Short mmCIF file of C-alpha atoms and ligand atoms in Angstrom, two decimals:
data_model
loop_
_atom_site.label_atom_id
_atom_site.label_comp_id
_atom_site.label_asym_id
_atom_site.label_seq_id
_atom_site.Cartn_x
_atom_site.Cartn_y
_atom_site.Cartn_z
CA UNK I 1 70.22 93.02 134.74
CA UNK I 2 69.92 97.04 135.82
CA UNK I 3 66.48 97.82 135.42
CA UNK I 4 66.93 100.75 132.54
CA UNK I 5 68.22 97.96 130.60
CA UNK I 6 66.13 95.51 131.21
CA UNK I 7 63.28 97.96 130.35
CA UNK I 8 64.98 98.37 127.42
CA UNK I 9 65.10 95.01 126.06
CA UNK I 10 61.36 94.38 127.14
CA UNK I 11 60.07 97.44 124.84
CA UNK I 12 62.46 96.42 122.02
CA UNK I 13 60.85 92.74 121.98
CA UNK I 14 57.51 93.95 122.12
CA UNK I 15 57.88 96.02 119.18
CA UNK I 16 57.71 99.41 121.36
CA UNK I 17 59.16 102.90 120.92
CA UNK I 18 61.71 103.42 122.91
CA UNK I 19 61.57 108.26 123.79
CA UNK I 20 64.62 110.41 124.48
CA UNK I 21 63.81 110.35 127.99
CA UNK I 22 63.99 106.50 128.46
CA UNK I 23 67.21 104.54 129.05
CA UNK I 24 68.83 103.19 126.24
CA UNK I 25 72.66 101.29 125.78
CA UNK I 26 75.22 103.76 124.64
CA UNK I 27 75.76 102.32 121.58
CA UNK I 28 71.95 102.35 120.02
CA UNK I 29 72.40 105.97 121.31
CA UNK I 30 75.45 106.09 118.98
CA UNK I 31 74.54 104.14 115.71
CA UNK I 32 71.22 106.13 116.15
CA UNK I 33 72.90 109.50 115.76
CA UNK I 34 75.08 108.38 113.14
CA UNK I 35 72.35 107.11 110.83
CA UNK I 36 69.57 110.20 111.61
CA UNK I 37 72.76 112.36 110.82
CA UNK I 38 73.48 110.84 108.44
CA UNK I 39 70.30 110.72 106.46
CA UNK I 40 70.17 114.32 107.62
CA UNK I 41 73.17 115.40 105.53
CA UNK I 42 71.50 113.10 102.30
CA UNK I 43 68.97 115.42 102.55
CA UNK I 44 70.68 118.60 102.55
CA UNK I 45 73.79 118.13 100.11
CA UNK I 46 70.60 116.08 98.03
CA UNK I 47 69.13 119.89 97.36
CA UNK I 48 72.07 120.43 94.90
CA UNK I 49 72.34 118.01 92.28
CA UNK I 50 68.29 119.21 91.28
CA UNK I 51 68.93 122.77 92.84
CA UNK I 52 70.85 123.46 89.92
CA UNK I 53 67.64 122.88 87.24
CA UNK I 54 65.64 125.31 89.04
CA UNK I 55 66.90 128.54 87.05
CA UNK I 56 66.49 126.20 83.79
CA UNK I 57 62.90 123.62 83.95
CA UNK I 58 61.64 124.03 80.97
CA UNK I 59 58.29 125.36 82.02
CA UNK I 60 56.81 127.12 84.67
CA UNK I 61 55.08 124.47 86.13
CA UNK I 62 58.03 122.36 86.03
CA UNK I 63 59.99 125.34 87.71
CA UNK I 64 57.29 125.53 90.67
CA UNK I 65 56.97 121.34 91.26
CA UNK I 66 60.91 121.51 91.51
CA UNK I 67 60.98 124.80 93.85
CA UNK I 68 58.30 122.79 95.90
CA UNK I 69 60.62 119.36 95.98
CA UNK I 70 63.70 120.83 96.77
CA UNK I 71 62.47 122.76 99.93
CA UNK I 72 61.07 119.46 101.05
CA UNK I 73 64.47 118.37 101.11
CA UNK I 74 65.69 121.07 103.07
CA UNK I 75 62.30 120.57 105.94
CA UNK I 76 63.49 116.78 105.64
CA UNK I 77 66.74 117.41 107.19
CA UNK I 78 65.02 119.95 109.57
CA UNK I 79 63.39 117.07 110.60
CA UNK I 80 66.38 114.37 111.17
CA UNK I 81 68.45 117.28 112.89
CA UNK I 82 65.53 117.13 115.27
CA UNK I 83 65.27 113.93 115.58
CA UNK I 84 69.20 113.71 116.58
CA UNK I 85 68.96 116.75 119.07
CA UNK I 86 66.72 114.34 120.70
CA UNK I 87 69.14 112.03 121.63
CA UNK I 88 71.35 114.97 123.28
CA UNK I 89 73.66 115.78 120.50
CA UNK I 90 74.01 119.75 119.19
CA UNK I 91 73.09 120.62 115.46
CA UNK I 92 76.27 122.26 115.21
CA UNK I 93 78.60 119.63 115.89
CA UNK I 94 76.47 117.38 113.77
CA UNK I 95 77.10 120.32 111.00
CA UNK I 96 80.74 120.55 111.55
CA UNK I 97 81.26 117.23 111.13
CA UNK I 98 79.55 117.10 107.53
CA UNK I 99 81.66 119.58 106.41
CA UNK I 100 84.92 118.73 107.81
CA UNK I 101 84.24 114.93 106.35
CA UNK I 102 83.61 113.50 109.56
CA UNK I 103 80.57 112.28 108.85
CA UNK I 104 79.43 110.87 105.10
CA UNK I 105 76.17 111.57 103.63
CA UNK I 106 74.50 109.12 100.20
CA UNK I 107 76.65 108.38 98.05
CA UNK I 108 73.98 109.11 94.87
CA UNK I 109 74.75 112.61 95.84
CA UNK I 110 77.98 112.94 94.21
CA UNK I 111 77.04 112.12 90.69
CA UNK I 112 76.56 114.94 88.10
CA UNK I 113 73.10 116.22 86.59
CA UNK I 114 73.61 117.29 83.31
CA UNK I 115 70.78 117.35 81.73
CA UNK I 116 66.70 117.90 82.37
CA UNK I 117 65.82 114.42 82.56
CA UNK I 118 68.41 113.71 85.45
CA UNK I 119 66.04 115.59 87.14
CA UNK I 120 63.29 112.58 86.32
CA UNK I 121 66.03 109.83 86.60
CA UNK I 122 66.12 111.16 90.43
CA UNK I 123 62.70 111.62 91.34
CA UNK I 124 62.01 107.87 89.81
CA UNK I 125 65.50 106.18 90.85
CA UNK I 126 66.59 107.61 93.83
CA UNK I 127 63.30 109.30 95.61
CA UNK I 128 61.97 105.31 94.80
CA UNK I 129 65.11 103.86 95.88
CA UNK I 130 64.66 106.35 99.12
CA UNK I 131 60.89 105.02 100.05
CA UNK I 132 62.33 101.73 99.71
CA UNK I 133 64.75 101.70 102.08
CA UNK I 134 62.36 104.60 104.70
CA UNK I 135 58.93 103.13 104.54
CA UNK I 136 60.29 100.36 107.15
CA UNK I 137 61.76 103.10 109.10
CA UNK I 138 58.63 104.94 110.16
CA UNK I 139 58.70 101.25 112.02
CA UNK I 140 61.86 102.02 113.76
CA UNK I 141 62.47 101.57 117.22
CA UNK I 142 63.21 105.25 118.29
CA UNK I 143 60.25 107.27 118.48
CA UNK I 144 61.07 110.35 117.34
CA UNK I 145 62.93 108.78 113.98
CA UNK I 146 60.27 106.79 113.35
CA UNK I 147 57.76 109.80 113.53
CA UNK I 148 59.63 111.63 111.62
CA UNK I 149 59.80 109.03 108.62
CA UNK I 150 56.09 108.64 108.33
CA UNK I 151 55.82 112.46 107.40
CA UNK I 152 59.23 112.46 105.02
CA UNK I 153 57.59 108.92 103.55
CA UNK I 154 54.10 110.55 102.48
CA UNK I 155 56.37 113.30 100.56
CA UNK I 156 58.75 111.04 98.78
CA UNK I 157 56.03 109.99 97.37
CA UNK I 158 55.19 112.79 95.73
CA UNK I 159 58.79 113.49 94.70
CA UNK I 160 58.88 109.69 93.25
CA UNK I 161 55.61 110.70 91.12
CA UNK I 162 56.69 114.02 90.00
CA UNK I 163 60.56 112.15 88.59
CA UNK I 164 57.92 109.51 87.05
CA UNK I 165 55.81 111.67 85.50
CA UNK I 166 58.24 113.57 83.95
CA UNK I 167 60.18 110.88 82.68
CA UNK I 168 57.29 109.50 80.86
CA UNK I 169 56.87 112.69 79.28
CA UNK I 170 60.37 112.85 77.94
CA UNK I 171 59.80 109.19 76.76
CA UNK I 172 56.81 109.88 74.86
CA UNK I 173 58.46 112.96 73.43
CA UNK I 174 60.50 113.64 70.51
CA UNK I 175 63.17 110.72 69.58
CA UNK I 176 65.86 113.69 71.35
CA UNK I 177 63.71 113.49 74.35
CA UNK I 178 63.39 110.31 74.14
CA UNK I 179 67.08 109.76 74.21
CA UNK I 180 67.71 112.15 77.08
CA UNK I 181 65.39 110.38 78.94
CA UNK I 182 66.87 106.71 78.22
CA UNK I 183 70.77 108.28 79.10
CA UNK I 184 69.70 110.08 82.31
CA UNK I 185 68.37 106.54 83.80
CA UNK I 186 71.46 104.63 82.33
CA UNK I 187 73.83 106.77 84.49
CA UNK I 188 71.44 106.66 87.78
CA UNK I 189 70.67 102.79 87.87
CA UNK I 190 73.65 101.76 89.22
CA UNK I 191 74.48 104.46 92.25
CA UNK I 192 70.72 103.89 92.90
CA UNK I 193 71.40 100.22 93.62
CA UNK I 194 74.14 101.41 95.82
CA UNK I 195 72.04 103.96 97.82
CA UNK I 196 71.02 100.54 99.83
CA UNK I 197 74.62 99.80 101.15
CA UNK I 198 77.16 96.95 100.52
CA UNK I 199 76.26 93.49 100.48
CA UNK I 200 74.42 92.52 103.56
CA UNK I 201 77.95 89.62 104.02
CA UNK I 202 79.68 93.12 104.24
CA UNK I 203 77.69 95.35 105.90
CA UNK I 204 79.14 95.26 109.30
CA UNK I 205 76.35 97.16 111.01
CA UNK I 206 73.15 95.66 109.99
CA UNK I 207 73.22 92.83 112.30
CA UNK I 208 72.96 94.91 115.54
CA UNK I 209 70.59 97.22 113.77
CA UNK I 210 68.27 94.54 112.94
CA UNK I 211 68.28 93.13 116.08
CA UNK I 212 67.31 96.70 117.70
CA UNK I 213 64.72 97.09 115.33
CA UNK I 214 66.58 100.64 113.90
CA UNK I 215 66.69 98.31 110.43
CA UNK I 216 63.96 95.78 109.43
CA UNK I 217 65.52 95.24 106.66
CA UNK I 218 68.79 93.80 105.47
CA UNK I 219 70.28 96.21 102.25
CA UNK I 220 70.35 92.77 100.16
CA UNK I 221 66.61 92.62 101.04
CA UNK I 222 65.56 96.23 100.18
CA UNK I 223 67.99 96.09 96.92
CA UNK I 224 65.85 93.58 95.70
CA UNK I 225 62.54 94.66 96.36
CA UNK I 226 63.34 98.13 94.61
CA UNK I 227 64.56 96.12 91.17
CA UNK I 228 61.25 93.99 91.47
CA UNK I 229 59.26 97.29 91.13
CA UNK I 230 61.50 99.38 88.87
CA UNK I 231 61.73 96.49 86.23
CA UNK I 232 57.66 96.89 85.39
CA UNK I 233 57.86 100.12 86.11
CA UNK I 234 60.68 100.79 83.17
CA UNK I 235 58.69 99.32 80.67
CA UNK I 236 55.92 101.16 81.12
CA UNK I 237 58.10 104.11 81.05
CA UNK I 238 59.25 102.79 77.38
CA UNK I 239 63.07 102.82 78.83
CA UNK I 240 65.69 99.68 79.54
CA UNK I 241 67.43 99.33 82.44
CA UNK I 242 71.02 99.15 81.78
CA UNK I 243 71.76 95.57 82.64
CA UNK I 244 71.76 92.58 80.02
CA UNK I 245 71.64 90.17 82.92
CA UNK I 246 68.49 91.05 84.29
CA UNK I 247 66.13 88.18 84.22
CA UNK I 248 63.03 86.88 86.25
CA UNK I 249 64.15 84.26 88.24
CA UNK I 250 60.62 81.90 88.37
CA UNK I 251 62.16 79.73 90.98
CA UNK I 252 63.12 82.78 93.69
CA UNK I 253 60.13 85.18 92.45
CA UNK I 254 62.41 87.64 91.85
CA UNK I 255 64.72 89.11 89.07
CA UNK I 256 67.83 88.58 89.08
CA UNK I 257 70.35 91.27 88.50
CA UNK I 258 74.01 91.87 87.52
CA UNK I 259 77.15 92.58 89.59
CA UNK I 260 77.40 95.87 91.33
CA UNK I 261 80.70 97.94 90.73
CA UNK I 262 81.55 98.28 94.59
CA UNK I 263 84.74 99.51 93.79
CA UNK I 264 83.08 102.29 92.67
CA UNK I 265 80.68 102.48 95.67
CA UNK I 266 83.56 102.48 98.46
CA UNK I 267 85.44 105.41 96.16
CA UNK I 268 82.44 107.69 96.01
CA UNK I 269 82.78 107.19 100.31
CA UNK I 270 86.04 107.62 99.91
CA UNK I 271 85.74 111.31 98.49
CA UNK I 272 86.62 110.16 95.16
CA UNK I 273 83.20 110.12 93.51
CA UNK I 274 82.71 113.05 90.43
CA UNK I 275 80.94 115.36 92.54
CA UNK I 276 82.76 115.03 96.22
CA UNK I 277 84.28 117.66 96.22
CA UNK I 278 82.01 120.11 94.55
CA UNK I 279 78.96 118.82 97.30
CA UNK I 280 81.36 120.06 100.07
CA UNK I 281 82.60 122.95 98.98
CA UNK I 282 79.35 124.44 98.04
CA UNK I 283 77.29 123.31 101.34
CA UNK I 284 80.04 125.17 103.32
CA UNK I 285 79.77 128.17 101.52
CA UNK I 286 76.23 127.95 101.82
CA UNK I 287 76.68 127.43 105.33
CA UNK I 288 78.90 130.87 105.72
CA UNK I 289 77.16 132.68 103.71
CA UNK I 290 74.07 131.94 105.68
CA UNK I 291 75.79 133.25 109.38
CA UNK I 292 73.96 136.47 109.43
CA UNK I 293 70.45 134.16 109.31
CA UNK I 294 71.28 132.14 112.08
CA UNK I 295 72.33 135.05 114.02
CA UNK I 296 69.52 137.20 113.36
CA UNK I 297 67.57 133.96 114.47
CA UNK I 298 69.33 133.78 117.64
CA UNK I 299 69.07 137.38 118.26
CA UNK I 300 65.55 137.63 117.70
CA UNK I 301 64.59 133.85 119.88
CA UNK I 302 66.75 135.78 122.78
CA UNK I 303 64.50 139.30 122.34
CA UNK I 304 61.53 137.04 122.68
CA UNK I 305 62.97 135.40 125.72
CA UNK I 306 63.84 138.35 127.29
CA UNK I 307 67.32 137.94 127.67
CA UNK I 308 69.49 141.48 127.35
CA UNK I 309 66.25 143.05 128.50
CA UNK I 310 67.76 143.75 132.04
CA UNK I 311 70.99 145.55 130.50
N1 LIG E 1 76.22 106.19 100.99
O1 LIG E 1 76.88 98.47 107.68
P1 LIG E 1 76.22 99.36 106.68
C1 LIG E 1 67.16 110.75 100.38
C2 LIG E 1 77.94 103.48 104.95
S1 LIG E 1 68.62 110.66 101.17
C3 LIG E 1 77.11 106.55 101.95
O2 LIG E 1 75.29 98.70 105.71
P2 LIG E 1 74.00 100.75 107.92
C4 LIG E 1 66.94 111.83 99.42
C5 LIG E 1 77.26 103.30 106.30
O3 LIG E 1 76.76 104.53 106.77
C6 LIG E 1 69.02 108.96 101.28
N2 LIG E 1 77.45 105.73 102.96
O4 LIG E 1 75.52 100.57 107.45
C7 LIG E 1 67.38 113.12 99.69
C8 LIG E 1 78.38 102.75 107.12
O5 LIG E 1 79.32 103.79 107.39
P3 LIG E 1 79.82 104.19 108.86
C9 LIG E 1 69.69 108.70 102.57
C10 LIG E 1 76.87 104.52 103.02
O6 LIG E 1 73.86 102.04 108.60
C11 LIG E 1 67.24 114.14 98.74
C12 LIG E 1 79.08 101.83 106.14
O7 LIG E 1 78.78 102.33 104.84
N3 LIG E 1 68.95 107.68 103.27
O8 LIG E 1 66.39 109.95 100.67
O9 LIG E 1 73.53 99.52 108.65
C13 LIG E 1 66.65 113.87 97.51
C14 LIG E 1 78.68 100.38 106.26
O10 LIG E 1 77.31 100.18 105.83
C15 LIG E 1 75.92 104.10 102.07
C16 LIG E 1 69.32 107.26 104.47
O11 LIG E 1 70.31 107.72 105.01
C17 LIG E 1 75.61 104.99 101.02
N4 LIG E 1 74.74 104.68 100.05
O12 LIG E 1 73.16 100.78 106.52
C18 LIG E 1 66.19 112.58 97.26
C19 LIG E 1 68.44 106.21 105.07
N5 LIG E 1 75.53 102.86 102.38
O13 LIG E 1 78.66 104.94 109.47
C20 LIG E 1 66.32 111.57 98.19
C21 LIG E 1 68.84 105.82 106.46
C22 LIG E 1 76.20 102.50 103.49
O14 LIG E 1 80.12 102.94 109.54
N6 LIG E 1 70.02 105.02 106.49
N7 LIG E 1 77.00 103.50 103.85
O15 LIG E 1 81.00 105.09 108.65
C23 LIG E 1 70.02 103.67 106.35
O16 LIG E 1 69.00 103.05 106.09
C24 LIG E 1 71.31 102.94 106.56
O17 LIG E 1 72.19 103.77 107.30
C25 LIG E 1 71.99 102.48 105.23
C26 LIG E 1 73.35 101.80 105.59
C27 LIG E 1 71.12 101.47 104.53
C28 LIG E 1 72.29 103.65 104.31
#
């Protein structure tokens, strides 16, 4: 075996980061860029769907805890950009690929927020549903992901408390709040469940993930550990979850839940989901309109440097 590889292999088994600068097989290189990308994207086009209740919280606490969680977002994908320069790829490509539909981003993105208390239904749901699925990867193999994670991880945290918090709220409000409240986490249960990917028997790339410790976790796994926590959690939030089969299984220790649409699931990645198209349209425009940033950036970095100073 070449020595890089076998290297490789040796840090992998003994539960050790593998750096940018060490050798690694193409194709962890590959599924490593694709997943930090990725997650990357989630985190940008995942501004929008709250974005849009910043103009209208209801208070201006509300307005400032929102202004706070959003930006996070936006420094998470900072992050995972980072983290995938690492592994030699250019921002810009990784960009251009998001918004030509190269590259796919959560599906939970592309469902609508209509009302206040989506903004709780996604701070509980999917910010929980996130920490789920990330607290393993501050474990990850690659260093720099796995760095990154730990810092994103302490946030979500926050986020998951703020959607909690204001859920209860709502629930303990007037019967119309209550109601609002009740409808917002009817709509998100289902894509949350999602978020974790298709069946492990169909998720083609888990396998090889697992095995180089990028996953430590099968989707199956981290799907169930999520509804074990939300089910408590919902009743002391005084809401259902919207599933008459859910039921505590005494024999597996676990609840048992009904069948996920994944018809649905594979047409939200197919573009097809409410939102799609919306999402796109309005991170490219973002993206456009913010040109003159990025080249004021660049102008000033090369000022700095020195470069032009000569001419
Ligand atoms: N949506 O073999 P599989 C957030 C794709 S953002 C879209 O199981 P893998 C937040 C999958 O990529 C949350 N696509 O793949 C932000 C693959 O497609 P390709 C984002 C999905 O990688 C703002 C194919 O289906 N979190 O936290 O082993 C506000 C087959 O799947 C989805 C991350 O990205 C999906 N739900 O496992 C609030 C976490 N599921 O690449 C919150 C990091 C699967 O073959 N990512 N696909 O074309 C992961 O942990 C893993 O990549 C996944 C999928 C569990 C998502």
């Amino acid at each position: 075996m070449e020595p890089g590889r076998e290297r490789f292999e040796r840090t992998i088994a003994a539960d050790e980061r593998i750096e940018p600068r060490d050798w690694m097989p193409d194709a962890y290189r590959a599924t490593l860029v694709r997943q930090i990308a990725q997650h990357a994207h989630s985190e940008i086009i995942g501004m929008q769907p709250e974005g849009s209740w910043i103009t209208r919280a209801p208070s201006l606490r509300r307005k400032a805890i929102l202004i706070a969680k959003v930006q996070d977002e936006a420094g998470h994908g900072l992050y995972l950009y980072g983290a995938a320069e690492t592994l030699g790829v250019d921002r810009d490509e990784l960009l251009d690929k998001l918004h030509s539909g190269r590259h796919k981003y959560s599906s939970i993105f592309n469902y609508p927020t209509p009302t206040w208390a989506d903004v709780g239904a996604i701070g509980w749901l999917v910010d929980g549903a996130a920490i789920t699925n990330q607290v393993p990867l501050c474990r990850c193999s690659y260093g720099p992901y796995a760095r990154a994670m730990v810092r994103i991880c302490k946030e979500e945290s926050f986020h998951q408390r703020q959607g909690y918090e204001l859920l209860l709220t709502l629930s303990r409000g007037t019967p119309e709040q209550h109601a609002m409240a009740q409808d917002a986490v009817d709509r998100w249960w289902w894509p949350s469940l999602m978020m974790f990917g298709p069946p492990d028997d169909a998720s083609p790339r888990s396998a090889r993930s697992m095995a180089w410790k990028i996953k430590r976790h099968s989707n199956d796994e981290l799907r169930q550990r999520f509804v074990d926590i939300c089910v408590d959690q919902a009743a002391a939030l005084g809401l259902t979850l919207p599933d008459p089969d859910l039921r505590w299984n005494e024999e597996r220790g676990h609840w048992d839940f009904g069948a996920i649409d994944w018809d649905e699931f594979h047409a939200v990645l197919r573009g097809e989901g409410p939102c799609n198209e919306e999402r796109l349209t309005r991170r490219r425009r973002a993206h456009d309109e913010g040109a003159w940033v990025r080249e004021a950036a660049a102008a000033y970095a090369d000022k700095r440097a020195g470069v032009g100073a000569a001419a």
